[in-house]
Amino acid sequence: MSTVSRRPRIPLFFAIGIGLSLLMAVFKAVAAALSEAYLYSVPWLGGFLRSIELVEISNILVFAFLSAGIGAATLLLPRHWNPWAKAALLIVVSPFVFNASYWMQQQLWIQRVAKQANISYEEAHQITDRFLQRDTGSGGFWGFYAYSTEVSELPTNRDSLESQEVSSPGQALVKELKSYNDPRANLAAAVFSRVGWLIRLMYISIAGLTGLIYYVQGRDWAEAKRPDDDDDLPKKSPTKSPLKNSPKNSSVRPRPPT
């Protein structure tokens, strides 16, 4: 297959990969919204399910579909491409897909603040951003990402959000435990301060492992379906040996006429 006929297939690979990424990101965002509306609102049980971020179990399905699809789409790429180059698209889009649910949670939180305080979304966004900046040292999405590892119930009261005191229950508990000057209390404080990150790291590991397994399966399927002559490298023309053009028995000299 010629290089000219293969090149239009490379943009198609990226179109498929980006399309799958957007589809899976929307799926995670919708799953997060439905969980907030129906699952996490269940009395008693809902808070526990939110604390373990149960909706992130969807990463198994999301990254299986995404990685297998991108892996299978490598059939559209030239055979001689480096394996890391073929996997680069999956590596780039994975963080955006993984964090889509947390982005949705932040938007829903801002909407609840706006509704409870009877203010606009923009004003609620500014209030929550200042709160995150004060509480975590970082505003915007990354401030929310860090703060959501410390609490399961996000504050929605405007007075609490505008208070100058650090209001994270997790930080208050850690501070209280450290005040005992006891090694066991210090160990418990260290565990409590990192348990949210450990849960999130677990889901990141699940997503990464699922993505790796299904990407390899999709790529292997693509290589099995690839024709043997499917290569866009220019083929070298066979070189002719000068001996082939020489007459037979050229080493034998003709006898001179007598």
Short mmCIF file of the C-alpha atoms (twelve columns), coordinates in Angstrom:
data_MODEL
# 
_entry.id   MODEL 
# 
loop_
_atom_site.group_PDB 
_atom_site.id 
_atom_site.type_symbol 
_atom_site.label_atom_id 
_atom_site.label_alt_id 
_atom_site.label_comp_id 
_atom_site.label_asym_id 
_atom_site.label_seq_id 
_atom_site.Cartn_x 
_atom_site.Cartn_y 
_atom_site.Cartn_z 
_atom_site.pdbx_PDB_model_num 
ATOM 1   C CA . MET A 1   0.000   0.000   0.000   1 
ATOM 2   C CA . SER A 2   1.418   3.369   -0.959  1 
ATOM 3   C CA . THR A 3   2.268   6.174   1.412   1 
ATOM 4   C CA . VAL A 4   -0.209  8.514   -0.267  1 
ATOM 5   C CA . SER A 5   -3.128  6.161   0.343   1 
ATOM 6   C CA . ARG A 6   -2.201  5.620   3.997   1 
ATOM 7   C CA . ARG A 7   -1.669  9.184   5.157   1 
ATOM 8   C CA . PRO A 8   -5.373  10.171  5.224   1 
ATOM 9   C CA . ARG A 9   -5.921  7.326   7.717   1 
ATOM 10  C CA . ILE A 10  -3.710  8.942   10.370  1 
ATOM 11  C CA . PRO A 11  -6.126  11.866  11.005  1 
ATOM 12  C CA . LEU A 12  -8.909  9.288   11.167  1 
ATOM 13  C CA . PHE A 13  -7.069  7.562   14.024  1 
ATOM 14  C CA . PHE A 14  -6.911  10.817  15.987  1 
ATOM 15  C CA . ALA A 15  -10.554 11.568  15.204  1 
ATOM 16  C CA . ILE A 16  -11.597 8.170   16.556  1 
ATOM 17  C CA . GLY A 17  -9.431  8.533   19.664  1 
ATOM 18  C CA . ILE A 18  -10.623 12.042  20.505  1 
ATOM 19  C CA . GLY A 19  -14.228 11.072  19.796  1 
ATOM 20  C CA . LEU A 20  -14.009 8.101   22.153  1 
ATOM 21  C CA . SER A 21  -12.383 10.307  24.787  1 
ATOM 22  C CA . LEU A 22  -15.180 12.873  24.629  1 
ATOM 23  C CA . LEU A 23  -17.798 10.127  24.762  1 
ATOM 24  C CA . MET A 24  -16.242 8.514   27.831  1 
ATOM 25  C CA . ALA A 25  -15.743 11.890  29.543  1 
ATOM 26  C CA . VAL A 26  -19.430 12.689  29.044  1 
ATOM 27  C CA . PHE A 27  -20.325 9.243   30.370  1 
ATOM 28  C CA . LYS A 28  -18.298 9.834   33.547  1 
ATOM 29  C CA . ALA A 29  -19.757 13.312  34.019  1 
ATOM 30  C CA . VAL A 30  -23.314 12.005  33.656  1 
ATOM 31  C CA . ALA A 31  -22.558 9.125   36.032  1 
ATOM 32  C CA . ALA A 32  -21.265 11.613  38.610  1 
ATOM 33  C CA . ALA A 33  -24.381 13.776  38.254  1 
ATOM 34  C CA . LEU A 34  -26.710 10.792  38.629  1 
ATOM 35  C CA . SER A 35  -24.766 9.575   41.650  1 
ATOM 36  C CA . GLU A 36  -25.099 12.966  43.329  1 
ATOM 37  C CA . ALA A 37  -28.823 13.049  42.609  1 
ATOM 38  C CA . TYR A 38  -29.842 9.499   43.471  1 
ATOM 39  C CA . LEU A 39  -27.042 7.559   45.166  1 
ATOM 40  C CA . TYR A 40  -25.209 9.968   47.447  1 
ATOM 41  C CA . SER A 41  -28.456 11.550  48.626  1 
ATOM 42  C CA . VAL A 42  -29.536 8.347   50.396  1 
ATOM 43  C CA . PRO A 43  -29.592 9.019   54.170  1 
ATOM 44  C CA . TRP A 44  -26.706 7.531   56.168  1 
ATOM 45  C CA . LEU A 45  -25.452 5.327   53.350  1 
ATOM 46  C CA . GLY A 46  -24.988 8.140   50.846  1 
ATOM 47  C CA . GLY A 47  -22.253 9.872   52.818  1 
ATOM 48  C CA . PHE A 48  -20.245 6.672   53.073  1 
ATOM 49  C CA . LEU A 49  -20.618 5.941   49.360  1 
ATOM 50  C CA . ARG A 50  -19.480 9.471   48.556  1 
ATOM 51  C CA . SER A 51  -16.481 9.150   50.871  1 
ATOM 52  C CA . ILE A 52  -15.248 6.073   48.983  1 
ATOM 53  C CA . GLU A 53  -16.110 7.724   45.638  1 
ATOM 54  C CA . LEU A 54  -18.155 4.757   44.486  1 
ATOM 55  C CA . VAL A 55  -18.900 6.312   41.101  1 
ATOM 56  C CA . GLU A 56  -15.217 5.941   40.201  1 
ATOM 57  C CA . ILE A 57  -15.795 2.202   39.834  1 
ATOM 58  C CA . SER A 58  -17.031 3.234   36.390  1 
ATOM 59  C CA . ASN A 59  -13.361 3.695   35.444  1 
ATOM 60  C CA . ILE A 60  -13.202 -0.035  34.739  1 
ATOM 61  C CA . LEU A 61  -15.843 0.204   32.020  1 
ATOM 62  C CA . VAL A 62  -14.718 3.612   30.773  1 
ATOM 63  C CA . PHE A 63  -11.039 2.800   30.341  1 
ATOM 64  C CA . ALA A 64  -11.716 -0.678  28.992  1 
ATOM 65  C CA . PHE A 65  -13.819 0.789   26.186  1 
ATOM 66  C CA . LEU A 66  -11.536 3.777   25.586  1 
ATOM 67  C CA . SER A 67  -8.270  1.835   25.588  1 
ATOM 68  C CA . ALA A 68  -9.525  -1.081  23.515  1 
ATOM 69  C CA . GLY A 69  -10.944 1.354   20.962  1 
ATOM 70  C CA . ILE A 70  -7.747  3.369   20.635  1 
ATOM 71  C CA . GLY A 71  -5.679  0.186   20.586  1 
ATOM 72  C CA . ALA A 72  -7.786  -1.257  17.771  1 
ATOM 73  C CA . ALA A 73  -7.601  2.047   15.895  1 
ATOM 74  C CA . THR A 74  -3.808  1.736   15.683  1 
ATOM 75  C CA . LEU A 75  -4.584  -0.394  12.629  1 
ATOM 76  C CA . LEU A 76  -4.872  2.963   10.862  1 
ATOM 77  C CA . LEU A 77  -1.310  3.938   11.777  1 
ATOM 78  C CA . PRO A 78  1.821   2.960   9.876   1 
ATOM 79  C CA . ARG A 79  3.391   -0.278  10.997  1 
ATOM 80  C CA . HIS A 80  6.816   1.267   11.557  1 
ATOM 81  C CA . TRP A 81  5.607   3.819   14.141  1 
ATOM 82  C CA . ASN A 82  7.172   3.518   17.580  1 
ATOM 83  C CA . PRO A 83  4.867   1.753   20.101  1 
ATOM 84  C CA . TRP A 84  5.049   4.770   22.419  1 
ATOM 85  C CA . ALA A 85  3.989   7.041   19.566  1 
ATOM 86  C CA . LYS A 86  0.958   4.839   18.945  1 
ATOM 87  C CA . ALA A 87  0.003   4.955   22.640  1 
ATOM 88  C CA . ALA A 88  0.658   8.700   23.022  1 
ATOM 89  C CA . LEU A 89  -2.948  9.698   22.339  1 
ATOM 90  C CA . LEU A 90  -4.272  7.399   25.063  1 
ATOM 91  C CA . ILE A 91  -1.683  8.705   27.525  1 
ATOM 92  C CA . VAL A 92  -2.643  12.322  26.795  1 
ATOM 93  C CA . VAL A 93  -6.432  11.966  26.981  1 
ATOM 94  C CA . SER A 94  -6.594  9.636   29.996  1 
ATOM 95  C CA . PRO A 95  -6.221  12.355  32.687  1 
ATOM 96  C CA . PHE A 96  -9.004  14.412  31.112  1 
ATOM 97  C CA . VAL A 97  -11.340 11.422  30.972  1 
ATOM 98  C CA . PHE A 98  -10.494 10.366  34.524  1 
ATOM 99  C CA . ASN A 99  -11.123 13.842  35.970  1 
ATOM 100 C CA . ALA A 100 -14.398 14.453  34.113  1 
ATOM 101 C CA . SER A 101 -16.427 13.195  37.084  1 
ATOM 102 C CA . TYR A 102 -14.606 15.504  39.518  1 
ATOM 103 C CA . TRP A 103 -15.174 18.454  37.208  1 
ATOM 104 C CA . MET A 104 -18.897 17.660  37.207  1 
ATOM 105 C CA . GLN A 105 -18.908 17.394  41.003  1 
ATOM 106 C CA . GLN A 106 -17.367 20.852  41.236  1 
ATOM 107 C CA . GLN A 107 -19.991 22.330  38.909  1 
ATOM 108 C CA . LEU A 108 -22.807 20.751  40.924  1 
ATOM 109 C CA . TRP A 109 -21.288 22.074  44.147  1 
ATOM 110 C CA . ILE A 110 -21.154 25.617  42.775  1 
ATOM 111 C CA . GLN A 111 -24.768 25.305  41.626  1 
ATOM 112 C CA . ARG A 112 -25.872 24.199  45.104  1 
ATOM 113 C CA . VAL A 113 -24.061 27.151  46.672  1 
ATOM 114 C CA . ALA A 114 -25.731 29.521  44.206  1 
ATOM 115 C CA . LYS A 115 -29.163 28.031  44.849  1 
ATOM 116 C CA . GLN A 116 -28.874 28.073  48.635  1 
ATOM 117 C CA . ALA A 117 -27.520 31.634  48.771  1 
ATOM 118 C CA . ASN A 118 -29.869 32.802  45.998  1 
ATOM 119 C CA . ILE A 119 -27.018 34.277  43.983  1 
ATOM 120 C CA . SER A 120 -25.763 33.885  40.427  1 
ATOM 121 C CA . TYR A 121 -23.538 31.046  39.319  1 
ATOM 122 C CA . GLU A 122 -20.674 33.462  38.630  1 
ATOM 123 C CA . GLU A 123 -20.818 34.905  42.146  1 
ATOM 124 C CA . ALA A 124 -21.011 31.435  43.683  1 
ATOM 125 C CA . HIS A 125 -18.017 30.419  41.600  1 
ATOM 126 C CA . GLN A 126 -16.019 33.344  42.980  1 
ATOM 127 C CA . ILE A 127 -17.010 32.508  46.568  1 
ATOM 128 C CA . THR A 128 -16.051 28.844  46.247  1 
ATOM 129 C CA . ASP A 129 -12.832 29.744  44.475  1 
ATOM 130 C CA . ARG A 130 -11.771 32.063  47.298  1 
ATOM 131 C CA . PHE A 131 -12.717 29.375  49.807  1 
ATOM 132 C CA . LEU A 132 -10.586 26.767  48.053  1 
ATOM 133 C CA . GLN A 133 -7.692  29.185  47.742  1 
ATOM 134 C CA . ARG A 134 -7.831  29.885  51.464  1 
ATOM 135 C CA . ASP A 135 -8.318  26.268  52.518  1 
ATOM 136 C CA . THR A 136 -5.996  24.411  50.159  1 
ATOM 137 C CA . GLY A 137 -3.756  27.135  48.770  1 
ATOM 138 C CA . SER A 138 -5.027  26.535  45.247  1 
ATOM 139 C CA . GLY A 139 -8.205  27.696  43.551  1 
ATOM 140 C CA . GLY A 140 -10.191 26.386  40.621  1 
ATOM 141 C CA . PHE A 141 -10.378 22.741  39.720  1 
ATOM 142 C CA . TRP A 142 -7.121  21.700  41.398  1 
ATOM 143 C CA . GLY A 143 -8.183  23.335  44.640  1 
ATOM 144 C CA . PHE A 144 -11.447 21.406  44.503  1 
ATOM 145 C CA . TYR A 145 -9.587  18.235  43.566  1 
ATOM 146 C CA . ALA A 146 -7.422  18.501  46.682  1 
ATOM 147 C CA . TYR A 147 -10.233 19.625  48.999  1 
ATOM 148 C CA . SER A 148 -12.542 16.799  47.923  1 
ATOM 149 C CA . THR A 149 -10.014 14.276  49.237  1 
ATOM 150 C CA . GLU A 150 -10.469 15.720  52.743  1 
ATOM 151 C CA . VAL A 151 -14.259 15.893  53.018  1 
ATOM 152 C CA . SER A 152 -17.215 13.909  51.764  1 
ATOM 153 C CA . GLU A 153 -19.830 16.592  52.444  1 
ATOM 154 C CA . LEU A 154 -18.953 19.843  50.695  1 
ATOM 155 C CA . PRO A 155 -20.025 23.031  52.515  1 
ATOM 156 C CA . THR A 156 -22.766 25.012  50.807  1 
ATOM 157 C CA . ASN A 157 -23.505 27.660  53.436  1 
ATOM 158 C CA . ARG A 158 -22.283 31.057  52.294  1 
ATOM 159 C CA . ASP A 159 -21.233 32.159  55.778  1 
ATOM 160 C CA . SER A 160 -19.088 29.049  56.203  1 
ATOM 161 C CA . LEU A 161 -17.501 29.535  52.806  1 
ATOM 162 C CA . GLU A 162 -16.680 33.172  53.501  1 
ATOM 163 C CA . SER A 163 -15.325 32.501  56.985  1 
ATOM 164 C CA . GLN A 164 -11.651 33.327  57.382  1 
ATOM 165 C CA . GLU A 165 -11.029 30.171  59.384  1 
ATOM 166 C CA . VAL A 166 -9.915  26.944  57.768  1 
ATOM 167 C CA . SER A 167 -13.050 24.831  57.929  1 
ATOM 168 C CA . SER A 168 -11.881 21.450  56.689  1 
ATOM 169 C CA . PRO A 169 -13.000 18.754  59.168  1 
ATOM 170 C CA . GLY A 170 -10.101 16.602  58.077  1 
ATOM 171 C CA . GLN A 171 -7.568  19.270  58.947  1 
ATOM 172 C CA . ALA A 172 -9.297  19.915  62.277  1 
ATOM 173 C CA . LEU A 173 -9.125  16.207  63.148  1 
ATOM 174 C CA . VAL A 174 -5.467  15.962  62.168  1 
ATOM 175 C CA . LYS A 175 -4.657  19.040  64.235  1 
ATOM 176 C CA . GLU A 176 -6.475  17.586  67.234  1 
ATOM 177 C CA . LEU A 177 -4.657  14.247  66.977  1 
ATOM 178 C CA . LYS A 178 -1.260  15.900  66.676  1 
ATOM 179 C CA . SER A 179 -1.915  17.900  69.829  1 
ATOM 180 C CA . TYR A 180 -1.689  14.726  71.956  1 
ATOM 181 C CA . ASN A 181 2.055   14.312  71.296  1 
ATOM 182 C CA . ASP A 182 1.591   10.560  71.109  1 
ATOM 183 C CA . PRO A 183 3.215   8.387   68.394  1 
ATOM 184 C CA . ARG A 184 -0.019  6.464   67.899  1 
ATOM 185 C CA . ALA A 185 -1.985  9.683   67.562  1 
ATOM 186 C CA . ASN A 186 0.584   10.996  65.093  1 
ATOM 187 C CA . LEU A 187 0.270   7.790   63.065  1 
ATOM 188 C CA . ALA A 188 -3.512  8.097   63.062  1 
ATOM 189 C CA . ALA A 189 -3.195  11.736  61.999  1 
ATOM 190 C CA . ALA A 190 -0.935  10.734  59.109  1 
ATOM 191 C CA . VAL A 191 -3.426  8.085   57.981  1 
ATOM 192 C CA . PHE A 192 -6.425  10.412  58.226  1 
ATOM 193 C CA . SER A 193 -4.644  13.167  56.332  1 
ATOM 194 C CA . ARG A 194 -3.851  10.842  53.429  1 
ATOM 195 C CA . VAL A 195 -6.763  8.411   53.293  1 
ATOM 196 C CA . GLY A 196 -8.562  10.478  50.647  1 
ATOM 197 C CA . TRP A 197 -5.490  10.531  48.446  1 
ATOM 198 C CA . LEU A 198 -5.010  6.788   48.958  1 
ATOM 199 C CA . ILE A 199 -8.563  6.118   47.772  1 
ATOM 200 C CA . ARG A 200 -8.008  8.312   44.743  1 
ATOM 201 C CA . LEU A 201 -4.668  6.667   44.018  1 
ATOM 202 C CA . MET A 202 -6.446  3.315   44.108  1 
ATOM 203 C CA . TYR A 203 -8.893  4.447   41.422  1 
ATOM 204 C CA . ILE A 204 -6.064  5.925   39.351  1 
ATOM 205 C CA . SER A 205 -4.274  2.576   39.548  1 
ATOM 206 C CA . ILE A 206 -7.429  0.721   38.529  1 
ATOM 207 C CA . ALA A 207 -7.906  3.037   35.564  1 
ATOM 208 C CA . GLY A 208 -4.261  2.753   34.532  1 
ATOM 209 C CA . LEU A 209 -4.143  -1.033  34.801  1 
ATOM 210 C CA . THR A 210 -7.442  -1.438  32.952  1 
ATOM 211 C CA . GLY A 211 -6.252  0.923   30.245  1 
ATOM 212 C CA . LEU A 212 -2.972  -0.928  29.802  1 
ATOM 213 C CA . ILE A 213 -4.591  -4.369  29.561  1 
ATOM 214 C CA . TYR A 214 -7.278  -3.385  27.081  1 
ATOM 215 C CA . TYR A 215 -5.006  -1.186  24.986  1 
ATOM 216 C CA . VAL A 216 -2.615  -4.096  24.488  1 
ATOM 217 C CA . GLN A 217 -5.516  -6.356  23.548  1 
ATOM 218 C CA . GLY A 218 -6.828  -3.820  21.056  1 
ATOM 219 C CA . ARG A 219 -3.384  -3.238  19.580  1 
ATOM 220 C CA . ASP A 220 -2.755  -6.984  19.250  1 
ATOM 221 C CA . TRP A 221 -6.076  -7.343  17.451  1 
ATOM 222 C CA . ALA A 222 -5.046  -4.543  15.084  1 
ATOM 223 C CA . GLU A 223 -1.703  -6.182  14.341  1 
ATOM 224 C CA . ALA A 224 -3.411  -9.511  13.666  1 
ATOM 225 C CA . LYS A 225 -5.779  -7.838  11.193  1 
ATOM 226 C CA . ARG A 226 -3.016  -5.898  9.448   1 
ATOM 227 C CA . PRO A 227 -2.105  -7.360  6.031   1 
ATOM 228 C CA . ASP A 228 1.426   -8.672  5.690   1 
ATOM 229 C CA . ASP A 229 2.203   -6.158  2.937   1 
ATOM 230 C CA . ASP A 230 0.647   -3.251  4.865   1 
ATOM 231 C CA . ASP A 231 3.722   -1.084  5.192   1 
ATOM 232 C CA . ASP A 232 4.180   2.516   4.150   1 
ATOM 233 C CA . LEU A 233 7.953   2.418   4.092   1 
ATOM 234 C CA . PRO A 234 9.319   2.957   0.578   1 
ATOM 235 C CA . LYS A 235 10.286  -0.352  -0.898  1 
ATOM 236 C CA . LYS A 236 13.767  -0.638  -2.333  1 
ATOM 237 C CA . SER A 237 13.949  -1.576  -5.976  1 
ATOM 238 C CA . PRO A 238 15.923  -4.762  -6.516  1 
ATOM 239 C CA . THR A 239 19.452  -4.124  -7.670  1 
ATOM 240 C CA . LYS A 240 20.559  -5.964  -10.735 1 
ATOM 241 C CA . SER A 241 23.839  -7.738  -10.640 1 
ATOM 242 C CA . PRO A 242 26.178  -6.736  -13.454 1 
ATOM 243 C CA . LEU A 243 26.891  -10.411 -13.979 1 
ATOM 244 C CA . LYS A 244 23.305  -10.965 -15.100 1 
ATOM 245 C CA . ASN A 245 23.758  -8.619  -18.050 1 
ATOM 246 C CA . SER A 246 27.021  -10.161 -19.159 1 
ATOM 247 C CA . PRO A 247 26.924  -12.881 -21.803 1 
ATOM 248 C CA . LYS A 248 27.265  -16.444 -20.715 1 
ATOM 249 C CA . ASN A 249 30.766  -17.811 -20.550 1 
ATOM 250 C CA . SER A 250 32.130  -14.275 -20.891 1 
ATOM 251 C CA . SER A 251 35.325  -15.430 -19.250 1 
ATOM 252 C CA . VAL A 252 36.123  -17.643 -22.271 1 
ATOM 253 C CA . ARG A 253 37.908  -15.734 -25.031 1 
ATOM 254 C CA . PRO A 254 37.049  -16.617 -28.637 1 
ATOM 255 C CA . ARG A 255 39.802  -18.270 -30.656 1 
ATOM 256 C CA . PRO A 256 41.426  -16.157 -33.358 1 
ATOM 257 C CA . PRO A 257 40.709  -17.264 -36.925 1 
ATOM 258 C CA . THR A 258 43.312  -19.528 -38.449 1 
# 
